[in-house]
Coordinates of N, CA, C and O in Angstrom, one line a residue:
X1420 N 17.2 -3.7 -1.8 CA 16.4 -2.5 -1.5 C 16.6 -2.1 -0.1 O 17.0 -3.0 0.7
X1421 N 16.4 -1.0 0.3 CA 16.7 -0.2 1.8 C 15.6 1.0 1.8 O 15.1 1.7 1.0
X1422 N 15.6 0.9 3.1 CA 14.9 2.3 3.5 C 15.2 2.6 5.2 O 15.5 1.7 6.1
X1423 N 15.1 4.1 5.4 CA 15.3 4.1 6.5 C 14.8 5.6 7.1 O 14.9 6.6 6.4
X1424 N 14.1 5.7 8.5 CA 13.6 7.3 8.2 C 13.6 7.2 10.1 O 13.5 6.1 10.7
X1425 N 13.8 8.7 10.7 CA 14.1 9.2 11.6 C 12.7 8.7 12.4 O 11.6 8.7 12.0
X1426 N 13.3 8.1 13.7 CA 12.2 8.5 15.1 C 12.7 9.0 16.3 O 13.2 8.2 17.1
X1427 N 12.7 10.3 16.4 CA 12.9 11.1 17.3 C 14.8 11.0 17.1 O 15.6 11.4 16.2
X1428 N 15.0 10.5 18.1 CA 16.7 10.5 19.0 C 17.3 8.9 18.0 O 18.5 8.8 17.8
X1429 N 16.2 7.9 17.3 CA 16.7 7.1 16.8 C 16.5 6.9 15.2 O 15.6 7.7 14.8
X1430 N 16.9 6.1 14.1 CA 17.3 5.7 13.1 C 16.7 4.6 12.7 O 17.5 3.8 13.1
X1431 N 15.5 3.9 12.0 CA 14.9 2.8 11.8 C 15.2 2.4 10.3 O 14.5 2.9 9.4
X1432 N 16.3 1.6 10.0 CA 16.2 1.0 8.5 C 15.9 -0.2 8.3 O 16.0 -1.1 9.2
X1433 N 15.6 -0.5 7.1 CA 15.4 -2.0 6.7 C 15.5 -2.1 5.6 O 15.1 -1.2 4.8
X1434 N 16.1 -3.2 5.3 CA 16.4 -3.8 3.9 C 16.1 -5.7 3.6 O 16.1 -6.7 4.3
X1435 N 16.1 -5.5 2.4 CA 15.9 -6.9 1.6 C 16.7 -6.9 0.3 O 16.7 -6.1 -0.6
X1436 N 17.3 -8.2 0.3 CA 17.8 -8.5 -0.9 C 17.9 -10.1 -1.4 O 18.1 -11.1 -0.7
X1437 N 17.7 -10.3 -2.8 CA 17.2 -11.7 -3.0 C 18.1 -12.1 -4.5 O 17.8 -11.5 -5.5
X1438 N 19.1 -13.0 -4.2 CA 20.4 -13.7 -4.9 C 19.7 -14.8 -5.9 O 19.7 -15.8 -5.2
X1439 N 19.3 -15.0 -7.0 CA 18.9 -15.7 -7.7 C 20.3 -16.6 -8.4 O 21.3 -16.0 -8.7
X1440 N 20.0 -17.7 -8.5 CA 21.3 -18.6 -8.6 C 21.0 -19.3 -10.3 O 19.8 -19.5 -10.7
X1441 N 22.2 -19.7 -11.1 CA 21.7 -20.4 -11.9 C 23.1 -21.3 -12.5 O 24.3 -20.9 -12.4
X1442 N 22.9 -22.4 -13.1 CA 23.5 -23.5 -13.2 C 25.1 -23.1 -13.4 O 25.6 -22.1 -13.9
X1443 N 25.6 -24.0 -12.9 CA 27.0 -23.8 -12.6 C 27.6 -25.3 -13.1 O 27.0 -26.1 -13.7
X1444 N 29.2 -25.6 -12.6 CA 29.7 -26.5 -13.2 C 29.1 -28.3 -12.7 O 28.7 -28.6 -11.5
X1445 N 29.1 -29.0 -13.8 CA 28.1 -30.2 -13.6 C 27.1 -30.2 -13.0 O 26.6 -30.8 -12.1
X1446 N 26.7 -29.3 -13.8 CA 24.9 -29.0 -13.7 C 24.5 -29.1 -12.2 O 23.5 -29.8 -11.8
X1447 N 25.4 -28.2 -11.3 CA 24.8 -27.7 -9.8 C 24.4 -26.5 -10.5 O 24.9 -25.8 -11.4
X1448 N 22.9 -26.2 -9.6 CA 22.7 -24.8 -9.2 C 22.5 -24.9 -7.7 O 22.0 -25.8 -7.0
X1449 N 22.9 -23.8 -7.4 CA 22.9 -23.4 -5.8 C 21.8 -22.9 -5.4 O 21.2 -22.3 -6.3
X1450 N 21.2 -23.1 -4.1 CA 19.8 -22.5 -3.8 C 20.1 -21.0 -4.5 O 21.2 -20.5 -4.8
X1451 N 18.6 -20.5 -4.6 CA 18.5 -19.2 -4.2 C 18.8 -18.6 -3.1 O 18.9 -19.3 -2.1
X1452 N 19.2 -17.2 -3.0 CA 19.4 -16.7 -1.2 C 18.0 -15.7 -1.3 O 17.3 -15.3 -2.3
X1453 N 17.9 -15.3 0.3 CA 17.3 -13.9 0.9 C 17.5 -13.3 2.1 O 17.6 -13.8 3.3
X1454 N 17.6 -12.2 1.8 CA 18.0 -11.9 3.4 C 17.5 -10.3 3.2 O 17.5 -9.4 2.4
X1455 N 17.0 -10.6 4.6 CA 16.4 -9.3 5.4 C 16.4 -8.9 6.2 O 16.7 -9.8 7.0
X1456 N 16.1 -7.7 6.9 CA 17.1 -6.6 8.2 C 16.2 -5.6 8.5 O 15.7 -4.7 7.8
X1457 N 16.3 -6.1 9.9 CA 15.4 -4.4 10.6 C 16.0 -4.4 11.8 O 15.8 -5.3 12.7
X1458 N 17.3 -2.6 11.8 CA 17.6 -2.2 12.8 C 17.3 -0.6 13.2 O 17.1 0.3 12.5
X1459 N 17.4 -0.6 14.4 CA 17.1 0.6 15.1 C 18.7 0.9 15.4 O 19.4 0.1 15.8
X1460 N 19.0 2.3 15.2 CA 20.1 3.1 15.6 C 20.5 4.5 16.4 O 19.7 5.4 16.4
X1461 N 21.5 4.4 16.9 CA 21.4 5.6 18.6 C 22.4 6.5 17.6 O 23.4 5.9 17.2
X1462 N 22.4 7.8 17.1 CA 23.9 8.4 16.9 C 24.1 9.0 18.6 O 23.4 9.1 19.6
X1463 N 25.5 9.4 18.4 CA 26.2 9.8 19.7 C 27.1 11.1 19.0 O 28.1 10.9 18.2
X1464 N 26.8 11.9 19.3 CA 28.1 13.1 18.9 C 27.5 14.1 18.3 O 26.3 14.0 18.1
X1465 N 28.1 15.2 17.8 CA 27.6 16.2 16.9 C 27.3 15.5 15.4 O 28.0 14.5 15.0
X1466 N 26.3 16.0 14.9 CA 26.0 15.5 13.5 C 27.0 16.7 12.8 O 27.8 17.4 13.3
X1467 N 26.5 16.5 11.3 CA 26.9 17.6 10.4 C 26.1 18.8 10.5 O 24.8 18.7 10.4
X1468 N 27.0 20.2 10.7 CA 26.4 21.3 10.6 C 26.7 22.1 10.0 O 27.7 21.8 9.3
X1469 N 26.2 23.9 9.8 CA 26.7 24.2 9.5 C 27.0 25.7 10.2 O 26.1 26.2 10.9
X1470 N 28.4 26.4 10.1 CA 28.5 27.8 11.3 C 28.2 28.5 10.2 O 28.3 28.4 9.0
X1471 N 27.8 29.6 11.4 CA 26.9 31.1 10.6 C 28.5 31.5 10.2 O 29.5 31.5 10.9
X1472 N 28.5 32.0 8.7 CA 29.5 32.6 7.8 C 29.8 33.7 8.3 O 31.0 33.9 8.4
X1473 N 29.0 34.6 8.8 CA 29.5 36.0 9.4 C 28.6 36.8 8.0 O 29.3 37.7 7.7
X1474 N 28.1 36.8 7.6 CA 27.2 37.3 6.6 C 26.0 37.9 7.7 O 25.6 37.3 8.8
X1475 N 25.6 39.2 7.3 CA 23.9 39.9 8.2 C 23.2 39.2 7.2 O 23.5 38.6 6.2
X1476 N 22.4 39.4 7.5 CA 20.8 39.2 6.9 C 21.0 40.0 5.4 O 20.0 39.8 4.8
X1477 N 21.5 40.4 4.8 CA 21.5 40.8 3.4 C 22.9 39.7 2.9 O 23.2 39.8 1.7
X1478 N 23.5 38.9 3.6 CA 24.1 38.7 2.9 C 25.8 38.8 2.7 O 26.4 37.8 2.2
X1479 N 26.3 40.0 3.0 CA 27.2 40.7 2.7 C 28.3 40.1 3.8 O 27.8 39.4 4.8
X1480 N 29.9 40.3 3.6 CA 30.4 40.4 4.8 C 30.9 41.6 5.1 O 30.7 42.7 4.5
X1481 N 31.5 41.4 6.3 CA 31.9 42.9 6.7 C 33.6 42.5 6.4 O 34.0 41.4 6.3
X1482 N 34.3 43.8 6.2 CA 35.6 44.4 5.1 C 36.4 43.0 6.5 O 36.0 43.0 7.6
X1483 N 37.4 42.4 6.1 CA 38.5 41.8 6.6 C 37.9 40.0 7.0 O 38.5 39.1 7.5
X1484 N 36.8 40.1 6.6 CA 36.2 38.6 6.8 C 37.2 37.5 6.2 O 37.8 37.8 5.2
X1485 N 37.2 36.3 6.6 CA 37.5 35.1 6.0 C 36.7 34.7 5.0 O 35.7 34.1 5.5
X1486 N 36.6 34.6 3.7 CA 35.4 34.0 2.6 C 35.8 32.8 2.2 O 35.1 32.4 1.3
X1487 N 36.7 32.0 2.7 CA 37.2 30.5 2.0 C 36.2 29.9 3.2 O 36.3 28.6 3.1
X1488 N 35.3 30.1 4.2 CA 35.1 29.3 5.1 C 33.3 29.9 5.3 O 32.6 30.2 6.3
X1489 N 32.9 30.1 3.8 CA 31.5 30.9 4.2 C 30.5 29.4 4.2 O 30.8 28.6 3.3
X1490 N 29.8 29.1 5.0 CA 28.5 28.5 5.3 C 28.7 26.8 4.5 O 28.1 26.2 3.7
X1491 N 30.2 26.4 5.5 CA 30.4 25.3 4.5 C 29.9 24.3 5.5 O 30.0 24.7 6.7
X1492 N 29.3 22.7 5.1 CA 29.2 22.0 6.3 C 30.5 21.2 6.5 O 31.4 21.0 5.6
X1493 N 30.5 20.7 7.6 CA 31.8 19.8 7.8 C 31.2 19.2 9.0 O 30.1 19.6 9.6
X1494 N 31.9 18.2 9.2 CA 32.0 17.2 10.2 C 32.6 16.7 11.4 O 33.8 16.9 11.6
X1495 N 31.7 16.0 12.5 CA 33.0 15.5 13.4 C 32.5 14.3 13.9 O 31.3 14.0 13.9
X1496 N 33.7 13.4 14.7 CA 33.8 12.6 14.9 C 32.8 12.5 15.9 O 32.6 13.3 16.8
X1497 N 31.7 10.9 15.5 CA 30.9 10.5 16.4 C 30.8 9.0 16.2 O 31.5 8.5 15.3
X1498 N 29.8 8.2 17.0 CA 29.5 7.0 17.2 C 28.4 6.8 17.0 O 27.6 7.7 17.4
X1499 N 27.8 5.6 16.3 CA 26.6 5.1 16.3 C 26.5 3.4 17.3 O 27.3 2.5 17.2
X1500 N 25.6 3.6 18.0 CA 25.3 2.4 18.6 C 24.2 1.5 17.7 O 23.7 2.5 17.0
X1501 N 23.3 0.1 17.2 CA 22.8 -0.6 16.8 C 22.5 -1.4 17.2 O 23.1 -2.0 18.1
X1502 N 21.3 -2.0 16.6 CA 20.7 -4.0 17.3 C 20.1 -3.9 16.1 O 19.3 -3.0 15.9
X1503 N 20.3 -4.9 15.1 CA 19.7 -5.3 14.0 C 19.1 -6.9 14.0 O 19.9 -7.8 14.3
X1504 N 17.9 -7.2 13.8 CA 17.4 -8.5 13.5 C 17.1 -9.0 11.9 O 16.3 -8.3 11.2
X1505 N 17.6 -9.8 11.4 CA 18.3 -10.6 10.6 C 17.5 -11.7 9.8 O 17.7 -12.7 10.4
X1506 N 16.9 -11.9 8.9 CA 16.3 -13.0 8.6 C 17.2 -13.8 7.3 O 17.7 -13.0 6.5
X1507 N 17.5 -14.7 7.2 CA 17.8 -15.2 5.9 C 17.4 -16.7 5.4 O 17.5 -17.5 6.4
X1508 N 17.2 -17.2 4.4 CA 16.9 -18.4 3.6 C 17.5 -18.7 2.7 O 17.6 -17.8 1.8
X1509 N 17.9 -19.9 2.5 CA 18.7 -20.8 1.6 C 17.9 -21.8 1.0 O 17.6 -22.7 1.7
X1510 N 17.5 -21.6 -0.5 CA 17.0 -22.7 -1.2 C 17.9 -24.3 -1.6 O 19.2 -24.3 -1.8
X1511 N 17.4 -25.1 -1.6 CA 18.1 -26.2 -1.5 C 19.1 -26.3 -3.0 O 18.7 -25.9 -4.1
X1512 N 20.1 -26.7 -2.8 CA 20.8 -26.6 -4.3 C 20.3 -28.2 -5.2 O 20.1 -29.3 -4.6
X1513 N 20.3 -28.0 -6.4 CA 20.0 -29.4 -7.6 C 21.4 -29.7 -8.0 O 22.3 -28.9 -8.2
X1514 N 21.6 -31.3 -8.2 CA 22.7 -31.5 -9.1 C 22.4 -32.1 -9.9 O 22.1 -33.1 -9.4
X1515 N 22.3 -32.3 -11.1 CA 22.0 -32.9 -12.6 C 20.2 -33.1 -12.4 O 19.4 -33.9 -12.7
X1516 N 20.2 -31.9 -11.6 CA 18.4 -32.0 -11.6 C 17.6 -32.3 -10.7 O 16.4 -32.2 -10.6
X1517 N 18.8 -33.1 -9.5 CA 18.0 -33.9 -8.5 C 18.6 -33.3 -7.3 O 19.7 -33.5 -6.8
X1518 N 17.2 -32.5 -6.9 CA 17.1 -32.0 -5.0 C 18.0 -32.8 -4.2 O 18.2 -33.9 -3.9
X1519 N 18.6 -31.4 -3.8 CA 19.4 -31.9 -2.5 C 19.0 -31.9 -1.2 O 19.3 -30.9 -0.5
X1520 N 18.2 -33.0 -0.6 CA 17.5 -32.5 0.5 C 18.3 -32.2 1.7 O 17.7 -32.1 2.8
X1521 N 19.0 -32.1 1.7 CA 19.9 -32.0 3.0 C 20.7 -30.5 3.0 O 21.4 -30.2 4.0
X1522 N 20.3 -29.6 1.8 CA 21.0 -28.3 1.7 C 19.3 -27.4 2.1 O 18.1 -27.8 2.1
X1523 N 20.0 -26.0 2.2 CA 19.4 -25.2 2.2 C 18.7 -25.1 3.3 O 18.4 -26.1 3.9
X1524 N 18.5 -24.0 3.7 CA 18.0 -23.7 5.4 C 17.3 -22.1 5.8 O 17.1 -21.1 5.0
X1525 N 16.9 -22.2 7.1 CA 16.5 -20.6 7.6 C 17.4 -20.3 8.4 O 18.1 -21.2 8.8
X1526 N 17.7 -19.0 9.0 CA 17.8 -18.7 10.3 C 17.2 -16.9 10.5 O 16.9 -16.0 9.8
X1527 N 17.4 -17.1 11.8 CA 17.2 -15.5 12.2 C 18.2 -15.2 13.8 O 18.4 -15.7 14.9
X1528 N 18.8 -14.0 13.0 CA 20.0 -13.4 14.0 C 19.6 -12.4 14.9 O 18.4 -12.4 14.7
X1529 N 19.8 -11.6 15.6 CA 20.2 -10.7 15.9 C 21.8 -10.1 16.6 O 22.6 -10.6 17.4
X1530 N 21.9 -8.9 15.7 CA 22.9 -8.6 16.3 C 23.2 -6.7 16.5 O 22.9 -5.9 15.6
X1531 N 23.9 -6.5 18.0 CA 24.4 -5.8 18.5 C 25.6 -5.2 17.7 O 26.3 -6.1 17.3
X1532 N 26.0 -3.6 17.3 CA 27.1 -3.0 17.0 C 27.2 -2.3 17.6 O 26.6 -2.1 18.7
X1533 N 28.4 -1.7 16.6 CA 29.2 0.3 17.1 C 29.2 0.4 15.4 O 29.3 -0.5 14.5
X1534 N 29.2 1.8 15.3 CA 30.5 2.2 14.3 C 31.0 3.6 14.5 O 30.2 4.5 14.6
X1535 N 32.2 3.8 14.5 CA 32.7 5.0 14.9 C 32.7 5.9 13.4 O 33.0 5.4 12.3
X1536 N 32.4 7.4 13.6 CA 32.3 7.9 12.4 C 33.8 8.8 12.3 O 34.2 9.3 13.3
X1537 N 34.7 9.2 11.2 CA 35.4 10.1 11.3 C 34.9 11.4 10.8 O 34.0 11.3 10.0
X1538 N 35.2 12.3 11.1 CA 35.2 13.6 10.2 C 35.2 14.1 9.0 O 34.9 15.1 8.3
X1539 N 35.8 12.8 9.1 CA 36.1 13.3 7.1 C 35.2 12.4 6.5 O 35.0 12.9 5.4
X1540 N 34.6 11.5 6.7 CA 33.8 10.7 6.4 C 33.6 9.0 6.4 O 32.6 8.2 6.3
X1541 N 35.0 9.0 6.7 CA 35.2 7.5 6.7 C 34.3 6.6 7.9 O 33.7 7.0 8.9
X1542 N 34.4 5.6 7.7 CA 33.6 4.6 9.4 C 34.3 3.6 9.4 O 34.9 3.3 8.4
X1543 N 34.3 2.9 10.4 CA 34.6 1.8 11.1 C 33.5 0.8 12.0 O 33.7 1.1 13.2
X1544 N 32.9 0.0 11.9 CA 32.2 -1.0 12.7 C 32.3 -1.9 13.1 O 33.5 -2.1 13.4
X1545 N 31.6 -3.0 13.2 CA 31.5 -3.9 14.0 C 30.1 -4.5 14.8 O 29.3 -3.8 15.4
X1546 N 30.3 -5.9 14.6 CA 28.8 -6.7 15.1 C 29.5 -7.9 15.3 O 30.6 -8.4 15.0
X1547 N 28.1 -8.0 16.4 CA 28.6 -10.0 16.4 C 27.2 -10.4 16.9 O 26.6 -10.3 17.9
X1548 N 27.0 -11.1 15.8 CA 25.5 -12.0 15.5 C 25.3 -13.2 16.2 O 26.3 -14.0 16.2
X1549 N 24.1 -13.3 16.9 CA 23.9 -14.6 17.7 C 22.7 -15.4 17.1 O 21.7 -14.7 16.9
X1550 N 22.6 -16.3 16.8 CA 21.2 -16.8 16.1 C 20.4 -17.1 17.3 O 20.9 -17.8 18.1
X1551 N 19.4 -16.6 17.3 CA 18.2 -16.8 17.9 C 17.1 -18.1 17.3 O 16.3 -18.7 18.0
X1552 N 17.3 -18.3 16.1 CA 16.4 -19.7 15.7 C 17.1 -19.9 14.4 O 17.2 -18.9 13.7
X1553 N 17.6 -20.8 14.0 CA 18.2 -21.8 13.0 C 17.4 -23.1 12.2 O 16.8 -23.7 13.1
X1554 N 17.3 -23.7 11.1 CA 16.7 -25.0 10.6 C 17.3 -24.8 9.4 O 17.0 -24.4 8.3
X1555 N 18.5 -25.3 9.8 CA 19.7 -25.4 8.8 C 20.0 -26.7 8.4 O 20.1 -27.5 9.4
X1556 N 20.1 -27.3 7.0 CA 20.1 -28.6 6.5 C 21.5 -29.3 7.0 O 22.7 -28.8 7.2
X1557 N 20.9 -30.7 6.9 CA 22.2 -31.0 7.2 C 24.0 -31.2 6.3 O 24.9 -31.9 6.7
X1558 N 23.9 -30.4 5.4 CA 24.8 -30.5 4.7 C 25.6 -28.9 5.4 O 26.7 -28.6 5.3
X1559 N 24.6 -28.3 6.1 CA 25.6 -27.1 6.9 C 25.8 -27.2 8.2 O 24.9 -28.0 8.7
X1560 N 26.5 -26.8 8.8 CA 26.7 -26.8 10.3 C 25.9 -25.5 11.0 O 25.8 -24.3 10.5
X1561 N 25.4 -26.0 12.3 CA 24.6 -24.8 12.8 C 25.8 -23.6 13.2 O 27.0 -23.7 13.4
X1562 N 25.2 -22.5 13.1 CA 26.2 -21.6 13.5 C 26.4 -21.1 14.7 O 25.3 -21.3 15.2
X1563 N 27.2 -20.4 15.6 CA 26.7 -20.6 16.8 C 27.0 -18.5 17.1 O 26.1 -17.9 17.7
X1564 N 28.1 -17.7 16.6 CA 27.6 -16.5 16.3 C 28.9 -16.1 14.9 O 29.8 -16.7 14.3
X1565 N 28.3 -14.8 14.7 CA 29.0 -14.1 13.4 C 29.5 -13.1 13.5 O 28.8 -12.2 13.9
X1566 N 30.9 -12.8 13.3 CA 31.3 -11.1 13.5 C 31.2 -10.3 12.5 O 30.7 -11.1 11.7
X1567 N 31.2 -9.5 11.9 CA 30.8 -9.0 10.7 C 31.9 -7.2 11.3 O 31.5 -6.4 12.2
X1568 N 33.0 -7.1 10.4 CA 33.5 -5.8 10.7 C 33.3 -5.2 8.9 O 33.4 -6.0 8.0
X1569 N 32.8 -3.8 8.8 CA 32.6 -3.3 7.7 C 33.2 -1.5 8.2 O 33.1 -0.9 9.3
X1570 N 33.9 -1.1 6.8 CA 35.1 -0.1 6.7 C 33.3 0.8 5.6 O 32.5 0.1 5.1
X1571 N 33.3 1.9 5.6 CA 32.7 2.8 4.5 C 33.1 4.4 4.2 O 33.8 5.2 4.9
X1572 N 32.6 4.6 3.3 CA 33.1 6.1 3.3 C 31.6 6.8 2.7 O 30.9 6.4 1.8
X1573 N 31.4 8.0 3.6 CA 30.3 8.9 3.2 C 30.8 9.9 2.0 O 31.8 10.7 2.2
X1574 N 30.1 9.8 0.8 CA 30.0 11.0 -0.1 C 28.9 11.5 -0.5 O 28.9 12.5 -1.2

């Protein structure tokens, strides 16, 4: 789930999501996951708008107008800046039934982006996560940060 709604000049979303796991080969199941996220976002640039068609107030145009280009929105190239904080947990995984104490862990990230927007809709980003607090079992290694690049397209 997500949500996200305007303050002022910035962008506040958050989300949660929760991976339920179930038996797999020689009766491992893998912890459960969860993870959850609250970031604030800067845009930079023109948003989407849209230009006055050349239409008056009734509507109409006047004789020699362009009409392939009446009151369409389009786009342009901008940037978004971010800082997202990060929570996630790992349930311990079972093997023929019997807890693995040494799996499954917390942590909590934060991390700093960009993403560049194109025009046409496409994006580009980029993060790199530093853990701020970890209690990760010993069957994982602590992590020390995360880059995370993600490609999207707006429709």
């Amino acid at each position: 789930a997500a949500f996200g709604t305007k303050l002022g000049d910035f962008n506040l979303t958050a989300s949660g999501m929760y991976h339920v796991s179930s038996k797999g080969a020689q009766s491992t199941r893998l912890g459960d996951r969860a993870h959850a996220g609250i970031a604030i976002s800067r845009h930079f640039g023109p948003a989407e708008h849209h230009h006055d068609d050349g239409a008056g107030h009734d509507g109409h145009h006047s004789e020699g107008e362009d009409h392939h280009h009446m009151d369409a929105p389009h786009g342009h190239a901008s940037w978004d800046a971010f800082i997202e904080l990060t929570g996630e947990w790992e349930g311990r995984q079972k093997v023929e039934g019997i807890v693995d104490e040494h799996s499954g862990g917390k942590s909590l990230w934060v991390s700093p982006g960009a993403r560049y927007n194109t025009a046409n809709g496409f994006s580009i980003g980029g993060s790199v996560g530093v853990p701020v607090w970890q209690d990760i079992g010993e069957s994982h290694p602590d992590n020390d940060y995360r880059l995370l690049i993600s490609i999207g397209r707006a429709f």
